[in-house]
PDB file of C-alpha atoms in Angstrom:
ATOM      1  CA  MET A  15      11.323   3.691 -43.769  1.00  0.00           C
ATOM      2  CA  THR A  16       8.550   5.212 -41.419  1.00  0.00           C
ATOM      3  CA  LEU A  17       7.706   8.909 -42.001  1.00  0.00           C
ATOM      4  CA  GLU A  18       6.463  11.193 -39.592  1.00  0.00           C
ATOM      5  CA  PRO A  19       4.472  14.392 -39.620  1.00  0.00           C
ATOM      6  CA  ARG A  20       7.467  16.226 -38.436  1.00  0.00           C
ATOM      7  CA  ASP A  21       9.371  14.978 -41.589  1.00  0.00           C
ATOM      8  CA  LEU A  22       6.760  16.477 -43.819  1.00  0.00           C
ATOM      9  CA  HIS A  23       6.564  19.749 -41.741  1.00  0.00           C
ATOM     10  CA  GLU A  24      10.231  20.179 -42.082  1.00  0.00           C
ATOM     11  CA  ALA A  25       9.890  19.646 -45.935  1.00  0.00           C
ATOM     12  CA  LEU A  26       7.114  22.416 -46.067  1.00  0.00           C
ATOM     13  CA  ARG A  27       9.060  24.873 -43.839  1.00  0.00           C
ATOM     14  CA  SER A  28      12.196  24.510 -45.794  1.00  0.00           C
ATOM     15  CA  GLY A  29      10.423  24.894 -49.178  1.00  0.00           C
ATOM     16  CA  ASN A  30      11.288  21.244 -50.219  1.00  0.00           C
ATOM     17  CA  LEU A  31       7.852  20.482 -51.371  1.00  0.00           C
ATOM     18  CA  SER A  32       7.221  20.923 -55.236  1.00  0.00           C
ATOM     19  CA  LEU A  33       4.257  21.496 -57.515  1.00  0.00           C
ATOM     20  CA  ALA A  34       2.864  19.650 -60.407  1.00  0.00           C
ATOM     21  CA  TYR A  35       0.033  20.824 -62.799  1.00  0.00           C
ATOM     22  CA  GLN A  36      -2.537  18.946 -64.425  1.00  0.00           C
ATOM     23  CA  ALA A  37      -4.195  20.575 -67.202  1.00  0.00           C
ATOM     24  CA  GLN A  38      -8.063  20.913 -67.949  1.00  0.00           C
ATOM     25  CA  TRP A  39      -9.280  20.998 -71.322  1.00  0.00           C
ATOM     26  CA  ASP A  40     -12.771  22.300 -73.016  1.00  0.00           C
ATOM     27  CA  ILE A  41     -14.280  19.432 -74.379  1.00  0.00           C
ATOM     28  CA  ALA A  42     -17.674  20.957 -75.374  1.00  0.00           C
ATOM     29  CA  ASP A  43     -16.711  21.500 -78.754  1.00  0.00           C
ATOM     30  CA  ARG A  44     -15.436  18.246 -80.018  1.00  0.00           C
ATOM     31  CA  VAL A  45     -14.922  19.561 -83.539  1.00  0.00           C
ATOM     32  CA  ARG A  46     -12.217  22.018 -82.506  1.00  0.00           C
ATOM     33  CA  PHE A  47     -10.790  19.719 -79.856  1.00  0.00           C
ATOM     34  CA  SER A  48      -7.602  18.720 -81.902  1.00  0.00           C
ATOM     35  CA  ASP A  49      -6.404  22.475 -81.894  1.00  0.00           C
ATOM     36  CA  ALA A  50      -7.151  23.109 -78.313  1.00  0.00           C
ATOM     37  CA  ARG A  51      -5.036  24.343 -75.437  1.00  0.00           C
ATOM     38  CA  PRO A  52      -5.528  23.920 -71.800  1.00  0.00           C
ATOM     39  CA  VAL A  53      -7.914  26.169 -70.059  1.00  0.00           C
ATOM     40  CA  SER A  54      -6.970  25.709 -66.656  1.00  0.00           C
ATOM     41  CA  VAL A  55      -4.552  23.800 -64.425  1.00  0.00           C
ATOM     42  CA  GLU A  56      -5.004  22.164 -61.291  1.00  0.00           C
ATOM     43  CA  ALA A  57      -2.118  22.600 -58.692  1.00  0.00           C
ATOM     44  CA  LEU A  58      -1.059  19.488 -56.603  1.00  0.00           C
ATOM     45  CA  SER A  59       1.595  19.241 -54.257  1.00  0.00           C
ATOM     46  CA  ARG A  60       4.481  16.672 -54.411  1.00  0.00           C
ATOM     47  CA  TRP A  61       6.938  15.447 -52.109  1.00  0.00           C
ATOM     48  CA  HIS A  62      10.305  13.782 -52.747  1.00  0.00           C
ATOM     49  CA  HIS A  63      12.132  12.412 -49.666  1.00  0.00           C
ATOM     50  CA  GLU A  64      15.816  11.959 -49.914  1.00  0.00           C
ATOM     51  CA  ASP A  65      15.722   8.546 -48.392  1.00  0.00           C
ATOM     52  CA  ALA A  66      11.882   7.369 -48.849  1.00  0.00           C
ATOM     53  CA  GLY A  67      11.870   8.730 -52.485  1.00  0.00           C
ATOM     54  CA  ASP A  68       8.714  10.030 -53.836  1.00  0.00           C
ATOM     55  CA  VAL A  69       5.894   9.975 -51.339  1.00  0.00           C
ATOM     56  CA  SER A  70       2.280   9.790 -52.570  1.00  0.00           C
ATOM     57  CA  PRO A  71      -0.408  12.555 -51.522  1.00  0.00           C
ATOM     58  CA  GLY A  72      -2.174   9.602 -50.209  1.00  0.00           C
ATOM     59  CA  ALA A  73       0.569   9.090 -47.592  1.00  0.00           C
ATOM     60  CA  PHE A  74       1.563  12.460 -46.852  1.00  0.00           C
ATOM     61  CA  VAL A  75      -1.646  14.256 -46.520  1.00  0.00           C
ATOM     62  CA  PRO A  76      -2.608  12.075 -43.568  1.00  0.00           C
ATOM     63  CA  LEU A  77       0.828  13.094 -41.973  1.00  0.00           C
ATOM     64  CA  ALA A  78      -0.394  16.830 -42.330  1.00  0.00           C
ATOM     65  CA  GLU A  79      -3.580  15.844 -40.829  1.00  0.00           C
ATOM     66  CA  GLN A  80      -2.034  14.248 -37.955  1.00  0.00           C
ATOM     67  CA  GLY A  81       0.558  17.142 -37.228  1.00  0.00           C
ATOM     68  CA  ARG A  82      -2.455  19.643 -37.666  1.00  0.00           C
ATOM     69  CA  PHE A  83      -0.867  21.576 -40.367  1.00  0.00           C
ATOM     70  CA  LEU A  84      -3.043  20.623 -43.432  1.00  0.00           C
ATOM     71  CA  ASP A  85      -4.167  24.144 -43.667  1.00  0.00           C
ATOM     72  CA  ALA A  86      -0.640  25.478 -43.774  1.00  0.00           C
ATOM     73  CA  LEU A  87       0.178  22.910 -46.626  1.00  0.00           C
ATOM     74  CA  ASP A  88      -2.851  23.864 -48.793  1.00  0.00           C
ATOM     75  CA  VAL A  89      -2.005  27.586 -48.252  1.00  0.00           C
ATOM     76  CA  ASP A  90       1.665  26.950 -49.396  1.00  0.00           C
ATOM     77  CA  VAL A  91       0.145  25.413 -52.469  1.00  0.00           C
ATOM     78  CA  LEU A  92      -2.196  28.081 -52.992  1.00  0.00           C
ATOM     79  CA  ARG A  93       0.326  30.847 -52.710  1.00  0.00           C
ATOM     80  CA  ARG A  94       2.819  29.388 -54.981  1.00  0.00           C
ATOM     81  CA  ALA A  95       0.404  28.164 -57.615  1.00  0.00           C
ATOM     82  CA  THR A  96      -1.384  31.684 -58.071  1.00  0.00           C
ATOM     83  CA  ARG A  97       2.116  33.145 -58.480  1.00  0.00           C
ATOM     84  CA  GLN A  98       2.996  30.792 -61.169  1.00  0.00           C
ATOM     85  CA  VAL A  99      -0.699  31.103 -62.881  1.00  0.00           C
ATOM     86  CA  ALA A 100      -0.424  34.834 -62.675  1.00  0.00           C
ATOM     87  CA  ALA A 101       2.839  34.792 -64.336  1.00  0.00           C
ATOM     88  CA  TRP A 102       1.618  32.625 -67.347  1.00  0.00           C
ATOM     89  CA  ARG A 103      -1.432  34.896 -67.681  1.00  0.00           C
ATOM     90  CA  ALA A 104       1.048  37.692 -67.865  1.00  0.00           C
ATOM     91  CA  ASP A 105       2.564  35.856 -70.902  1.00  0.00           C
ATOM     92  CA  GLY A 106      -0.532  35.898 -72.719  1.00  0.00           C
ATOM     93  CA  TYR A 107      -2.201  32.620 -71.669  1.00  0.00           C
ATOM     94  CA  GLU A 108      -5.586  33.001 -70.206  1.00  0.00           C
ATOM     95  CA  LEU A 109      -5.374  30.043 -67.608  1.00  0.00           C
ATOM     96  CA  GLY A 110      -7.764  29.356 -64.882  1.00  0.00           C
ATOM     97  CA  LEU A 111      -6.380  27.716 -61.558  1.00  0.00           C
ATOM     98  CA  SER A 112      -7.611  24.924 -59.213  1.00  0.00           C
ATOM     99  CA  VAL A 113      -6.304  24.187 -55.761  1.00  0.00           C
ATOM    100  CA  ASN A 114      -7.572  21.890 -53.316  1.00  0.00           C
ATOM    101  CA  ALA A 115      -8.863  22.691 -49.726  1.00  0.00           C
ATOM    102  CA  ALA A 116      -9.652  20.002 -47.243  1.00  0.00           C
ATOM    103  CA  PRO A 117     -13.372  20.439 -45.644  1.00  0.00           C
ATOM    104  CA  SER A 118     -12.247  19.440 -42.277  1.00  0.00           C
ATOM    105  CA  HIS A 119     -10.328  22.823 -42.003  1.00  0.00           C
ATOM    106  CA  PHE A 120     -12.189  25.165 -44.531  1.00  0.00           C
ATOM    107  CA  SER A 121     -13.177  28.364 -42.826  1.00  0.00           C
ATOM    108  CA  THR A 122     -13.349  32.126 -43.045  1.00  0.00           C
ATOM    109  CA  ALA A 123      -9.437  31.918 -42.364  1.00  0.00           C
ATOM    110  CA  TYR A 124      -8.708  29.911 -45.488  1.00  0.00           C
ATOM    111  CA  ALA A 125     -11.042  32.311 -47.506  1.00  0.00           C
ATOM    112  CA  ASP A 126      -9.019  35.170 -46.240  1.00  0.00           C
ATOM    113  CA  ALA A 127      -5.740  33.385 -47.237  1.00  0.00           C
ATOM    114  CA  ALA A 128      -7.148  32.850 -50.892  1.00  0.00           C
ATOM    115  CA  LEU A 129      -8.128  36.495 -51.424  1.00  0.00           C
ATOM    116  CA  ARG A 130      -4.913  37.827 -50.176  1.00  0.00           C
ATOM    117  CA  ALA A 131      -3.018  35.214 -52.445  1.00  0.00           C
ATOM    118  CA  VAL A 132      -4.701  36.562 -55.678  1.00  0.00           C
ATOM    119  CA  ASP A 133      -4.520  40.247 -54.585  1.00  0.00           C
ATOM    120  CA  GLN A 134      -0.639  40.150 -53.756  1.00  0.00           C
ATOM    121  CA  VAL A 135       0.075  38.582 -57.263  1.00  0.00           C
ATOM    122  CA  GLY A 136      -2.620  40.700 -59.089  1.00  0.00           C
ATOM    123  CA  LEU A 137      -4.627  37.598 -60.228  1.00  0.00           C
ATOM    124  CA  ASP A 138      -8.222  37.905 -61.307  1.00  0.00           C
ATOM    125  CA  PRO A 139     -10.094  36.191 -58.664  1.00  0.00           C
ATOM    126  CA  ARG A 140     -12.423  34.830 -61.271  1.00  0.00           C
ATOM    127  CA  ALA A 141      -9.531  32.667 -62.525  1.00  0.00           C
ATOM    128  CA  LEU A 142      -9.346  30.778 -59.181  1.00  0.00           C
ATOM    129  CA  THR A 143     -11.506  27.760 -58.161  1.00  0.00           C
ATOM    130  CA  ILE A 144     -11.232  26.202 -54.577  1.00  0.00           C
ATOM    131  CA  GLU A 145     -11.806  22.449 -54.845  1.00  0.00           C
ATOM    132  CA  ILE A 146     -13.458  20.887 -51.658  1.00  0.00           C
ATOM    133  CA  THR A 147     -13.417  17.036 -51.964  1.00  0.00           C
ATOM    134  CA  GLU A 148     -16.848  15.232 -51.664  1.00  0.00           C
ATOM    135  CA  THR A 149     -15.220  12.076 -49.792  1.00  0.00           C
ATOM    136  CA  PRO A 150     -16.030  12.220 -47.184  1.00  0.00           C
ATOM    137  CA  SER A 151     -19.017  14.271 -47.673  1.00  0.00           C
ATOM    138  CA  PRO A 152     -18.328  17.821 -46.359  1.00  0.00           C
ATOM    139  CA  GLN A 153     -20.560  18.791 -43.450  1.00  0.00           C
ATOM    140  CA  PHE A 154     -21.237  22.440 -43.724  1.00  0.00           C
ATOM    141  CA  SER A 155     -20.614  24.196 -40.592  1.00  0.00           C
ATOM    142  CA  GLU A 156     -21.407  28.075 -40.298  1.00  0.00           C
ATOM    143  CA  ALA A 157     -17.943  28.984 -40.521  1.00  0.00           C
ATOM    144  CA  MET A 158     -17.359  26.770 -43.720  1.00  0.00           C
ATOM    145  CA  ARG A 159     -20.478  28.214 -45.196  1.00  0.00           C
ATOM    146  CA  VAL A 160     -19.414  31.794 -44.678  1.00  0.00           C
ATOM    147  CA  GLY A 161     -16.055  31.152 -45.999  1.00  0.00           C
ATOM    148  CA  LEU A 162     -17.469  29.490 -49.208  1.00  0.00           C
ATOM    149  CA  GLN A 163     -19.806  32.721 -49.679  1.00  0.00           C
ATOM    150  CA  ASN A 164     -17.047  35.268 -49.071  1.00  0.00           C
ATOM    151  CA  LEU A 165     -15.069  33.563 -51.760  1.00  0.00           C
ATOM    152  CA  ARG A 166     -17.806  33.539 -54.179  1.00  0.00           C
ATOM    153  CA  SER A 167     -18.593  37.126 -53.304  1.00  0.00           C
ATOM    154  CA  ALA A 168     -15.204  37.941 -54.251  1.00  0.00           C
ATOM    155  CA  GLY A 169     -15.332  36.067 -57.558  1.00  0.00           C
ATOM    156  CA  ILE A 170     -13.332  33.029 -56.609  1.00  0.00           C
ATOM    157  CA  GLY A 171     -15.173  29.812 -57.651  1.00  0.00           C
ATOM    158  CA  VAL A 172     -15.960  26.864 -55.518  1.00  0.00           C
ATOM    159  CA  SER A 173     -15.963  23.244 -57.012  1.00  0.00           C
ATOM    160  CA  VAL A 174     -16.938  19.953 -55.362  1.00  0.00           C
ATOM    161  CA  ASP A 175     -14.406  17.444 -56.265  1.00  0.00           C
ATOM    162  CA  ASP A 176     -14.817  13.774 -56.791  1.00  0.00           C
ATOM    163  CA  PHE A 177     -18.605  13.605 -56.920  1.00  0.00           C
ATOM    164  CA  GLY A 178     -19.965   9.974 -57.152  1.00  0.00           C
ATOM    165  CA  ALA A 179     -16.911   8.589 -54.911  1.00  0.00           C
ATOM    166  CA  GLY A 180     -19.124   9.317 -51.961  1.00  0.00           C
ATOM    167  CA  ASP A 181     -22.848   9.569 -50.742  1.00  0.00           C
ATOM    168  CA  THR A 182     -23.631  13.188 -51.590  1.00  0.00           C
ATOM    169  CA  THR A 183     -26.688  13.427 -53.851  1.00  0.00           C
ATOM    170  CA  VAL A 184     -27.644  15.734 -56.678  1.00  0.00           C
ATOM    171  CA  ASP A 185     -30.317  17.234 -54.555  1.00  0.00           C
ATOM    172  CA  ALA A 186     -27.841  17.807 -51.808  1.00  0.00           C
ATOM    173  CA  LEU A 187     -25.701  20.014 -54.289  1.00  0.00           C
ATOM    174  CA  ARG A 188     -28.257  22.515 -54.717  1.00  0.00           C
ATOM    175  CA  THR A 189     -28.155  23.556 -51.355  1.00  0.00           C
ATOM    176  CA  TRP A 190     -24.270  24.323 -51.721  1.00  0.00           C
ATOM    177  CA  PRO A 191     -22.632  27.862 -52.738  1.00  0.00           C
ATOM    178  CA  ILE A 192     -20.717  26.369 -55.558  1.00  0.00           C
ATOM    179  CA  ASP A 193     -19.797  26.941 -59.190  1.00  0.00           C
ATOM    180  CA  GLU A 194     -18.489  23.652 -60.276  1.00  0.00           C
ATOM    181  CA  VAL A 195     -18.890  19.875 -59.889  1.00  0.00           C
ATOM    182  CA  LYS A 196     -15.950  17.485 -60.664  1.00  0.00           C
ATOM    183  CA  ILE A 197     -17.184  13.859 -61.692  1.00  0.00           C
ATOM    184  CA  ASP A 198     -14.952  11.478 -60.110  1.00  0.00           C
ATOM    185  CA  ARG A 199     -13.080   9.149 -62.379  1.00  0.00           C
ATOM    186  CA  SER A 200     -14.870   5.995 -60.935  1.00  0.00           C
ATOM    187  CA  LEU A 201     -18.045   7.267 -62.374  1.00  0.00           C
ATOM    188  CA  VAL A 202     -16.623   8.802 -65.563  1.00  0.00           C
ATOM    189  CA  ARG A 203     -15.007   5.667 -66.853  1.00  0.00           C
ATOM    190  CA  ARG A 204     -18.278   3.549 -66.202  1.00  0.00           C
ATOM    191  CA  ARG A 205     -20.105   2.601 -69.572  1.00  0.00           C
ATOM    192  CA  ASP A 206     -23.734   1.632 -67.718  1.00  0.00           C
ATOM    193  CA  ALA A 207     -26.972   3.376 -67.888  1.00  0.00           C
ATOM    194  CA  GLU A 208     -26.880   4.002 -64.224  1.00  0.00           C
ATOM    195  CA  ALA A 209     -23.872   6.186 -64.522  1.00  0.00           C
ATOM    196  CA  ASP A 210     -25.437   7.833 -67.381  1.00  0.00           C
ATOM    197  CA  ALA A 211     -28.182   8.716 -65.436  1.00  0.00           C
ATOM    198  CA  VAL A 212     -26.250   9.945 -62.528  1.00  0.00           C
ATOM    199  CA  ILE A 213     -24.140  12.102 -64.695  1.00  0.00           C
ATOM    200  CA  GLY A 214     -26.985  13.292 -66.705  1.00  0.00           C
ATOM    201  CA  ALA A 215     -28.716  14.398 -63.446  1.00  0.00           C
ATOM    202  CA  VAL A 216     -25.664  16.453 -62.355  1.00  0.00           C
ATOM    203  CA  VAL A 217     -25.393  18.005 -65.860  1.00  0.00           C
ATOM    204  CA  ALA A 218     -29.008  19.035 -65.895  1.00  0.00           C
ATOM    205  CA  THR A 219     -28.844  20.641 -62.424  1.00  0.00           C
ATOM    206  CA  ALA A 220     -25.844  22.244 -63.545  1.00  0.00           C
ATOM    207  CA  ARG A 221     -27.485  23.929 -66.537  1.00  0.00           C
ATOM    208  CA  GLU A 222     -30.182  24.973 -64.021  1.00  0.00           C
ATOM    209  CA  HIS A 223     -27.920  26.664 -61.773  1.00  0.00           C
ATOM    210  CA  GLY A 224     -24.927  27.895 -63.977  1.00  0.00           C
ATOM    211  CA  TRP A 225     -22.204  25.435 -62.996  1.00  0.00           C
ATOM    212  CA  ARG A 226     -19.544  23.964 -64.874  1.00  0.00           C
ATOM    213  CA  VAL A 227     -19.179  20.236 -64.975  1.00  0.00           C
ATOM    214  CA  VAL A 228     -15.522  18.683 -65.207  1.00  0.00           C
ATOM    215  CA  ALA A 229     -15.051  14.893 -65.988  1.00  0.00           C
ATOM    216  CA  GLU A 230     -11.857  13.569 -64.154  1.00  0.00           C
ATOM    217  CA  GLY A 231      -9.732  10.580 -64.796  1.00  0.00           C
ATOM    218  CA  ILE A 232     -10.316  10.753 -68.545  1.00  0.00           C
ATOM    219  CA  GLU A 233      -7.658   8.209 -69.883  1.00  0.00           C
ATOM    220  CA  THR A 234      -9.093   6.826 -73.168  1.00  0.00           C
ATOM    221  CA  ILE A 235     -10.581   8.481 -76.292  1.00  0.00           C
ATOM    222  CA  ASP A 236     -13.737   6.349 -75.255  1.00  0.00           C
ATOM    223  CA  ASP A 237     -13.946   8.106 -71.877  1.00  0.00           C
ATOM    224  CA  LEU A 238     -13.550  11.371 -73.713  1.00  0.00           C
ATOM    225  CA  ASP A 239     -16.305  10.699 -76.211  1.00  0.00           C
ATOM    226  CA  ARG A 240     -18.675   9.336 -73.430  1.00  0.00           C
ATOM    227  CA  SER A 241     -17.839  12.616 -71.265  1.00  0.00           C
ATOM    228  CA  ILE A 242     -18.748  14.663 -74.381  1.00  0.00           C
ATOM    229  CA  ARG A 243     -22.108  12.721 -75.154  1.00  0.00           C
ATOM    230  CA  ARG A 244     -23.095  13.059 -71.316  1.00  0.00           C
ATOM    231  CA  GLY A 245     -22.735  16.927 -71.719  1.00  0.00           C
ATOM    232  CA  CYS A 246     -19.726  17.484 -69.625  1.00  0.00           C
ATOM    233  CA  ASP A 247     -17.809  21.034 -69.972  1.00  0.00           C
ATOM    234  CA  ARG A 248     -14.183  20.143 -69.094  1.00  0.00           C
ATOM    235  CA  GLY A 249     -12.092  16.942 -69.047  1.00  0.00           C
ATOM    236  CA  GLN A 250      -8.786  16.303 -67.054  1.00  0.00           C
ATOM    237  CA  GLY A 251      -7.097  13.186 -67.172  1.00  0.00           C
ATOM    238  CA  PHE A 252      -4.121  10.932 -68.251  1.00  0.00           C
ATOM    239  CA  LEU A 253      -5.271  10.961 -71.833  1.00  0.00           C
ATOM    240  CA  TRP A 254      -3.485  14.123 -71.833  1.00  0.00           C
ATOM    241  CA  GLY A 255      -0.660  13.241 -69.743  1.00  0.00           C
ATOM    242  CA  MET A 256       0.413  13.055 -66.156  1.00  0.00           C
ATOM    243  CA  PRO A 257       0.628  16.140 -63.843  1.00  0.00           C
ATOM    244  CA  VAL A 258       3.993  17.836 -64.669  1.00  0.00           C
ATOM    245  CA  PRO A 259       6.163  20.438 -63.418  1.00  0.00           C
ATOM    246  CA  ALA A 260       5.522  24.327 -64.432  1.00  0.00           C
ATOM    247  CA  SER A 261       8.554  23.884 -66.745  1.00  0.00           C
ATOM    248  CA  ASP A 262       6.734  21.252 -68.638  1.00  0.00           C
ATOM    249  CA  MET A 263       3.350  22.772 -68.592  1.00  0.00           C
ATOM    250  CA  ALA A 264       4.893  25.952 -70.258  1.00  0.00           C
ATOM    251  CA  ALA A 265       5.709  23.747 -73.098  1.00  0.00           C
ATOM    252  CA  MET A 266       2.115  22.353 -73.473  1.00  0.00           C
ATOM    253  CA  LEU A 267       0.833  26.011 -73.258  1.00  0.00           C
ATOM    254  CA  GLY A 268       2.896  27.037 -76.206  1.00  0.00           C
TER     255      GLY A 268
END
């Protein structure tokens, strides 16, 4: 069946979208890795339609863009995920949280929503990172730049997601008000010298600026060992499992 923006909007309005969480792991210390627990989670929106079944984000995010409510979708994920992570932290799990924000709508209004979300649940702002996808390359408007700076002034981190999937250069990263770079899986999984050089340049620049580097899409032990050798700080991917509901993530934390 053909889904329309109104179908997604109704699911959002009625609370029929769910969240899944994918863990991030500290991979800097390989010796102690076998005893590791997640250090952060990325919150991801999921949609199960009663007739169409599971609808992938690649299919429903464009519907939100067409319907001009992508900002509402992102804020919905932000609010629910901050509540969940605040609850986990209250239970003694010092988790960070990452959520996605589309650069097409990012502004001071979104930054204000993020600040309200952490304040309402008592979440330490330093526990939250806002990810902005690198593809297509974000074009920083003044409103977007001010929004990012407001986040960082409050202690909320800013991450460039999917680096290596687009045309953003390492030199361009230097001009952005960011705290983290996530290397796209397409680059992480490559074994060639060119990929080594690109990731090496990102890691070197990150060391200069105090950024964190996250390797995405780690699926094998070889991917993990290669990312450790390249100097990445954290890893994320199917090696540790698919994104899971909060109940399953709680079991992983234990």
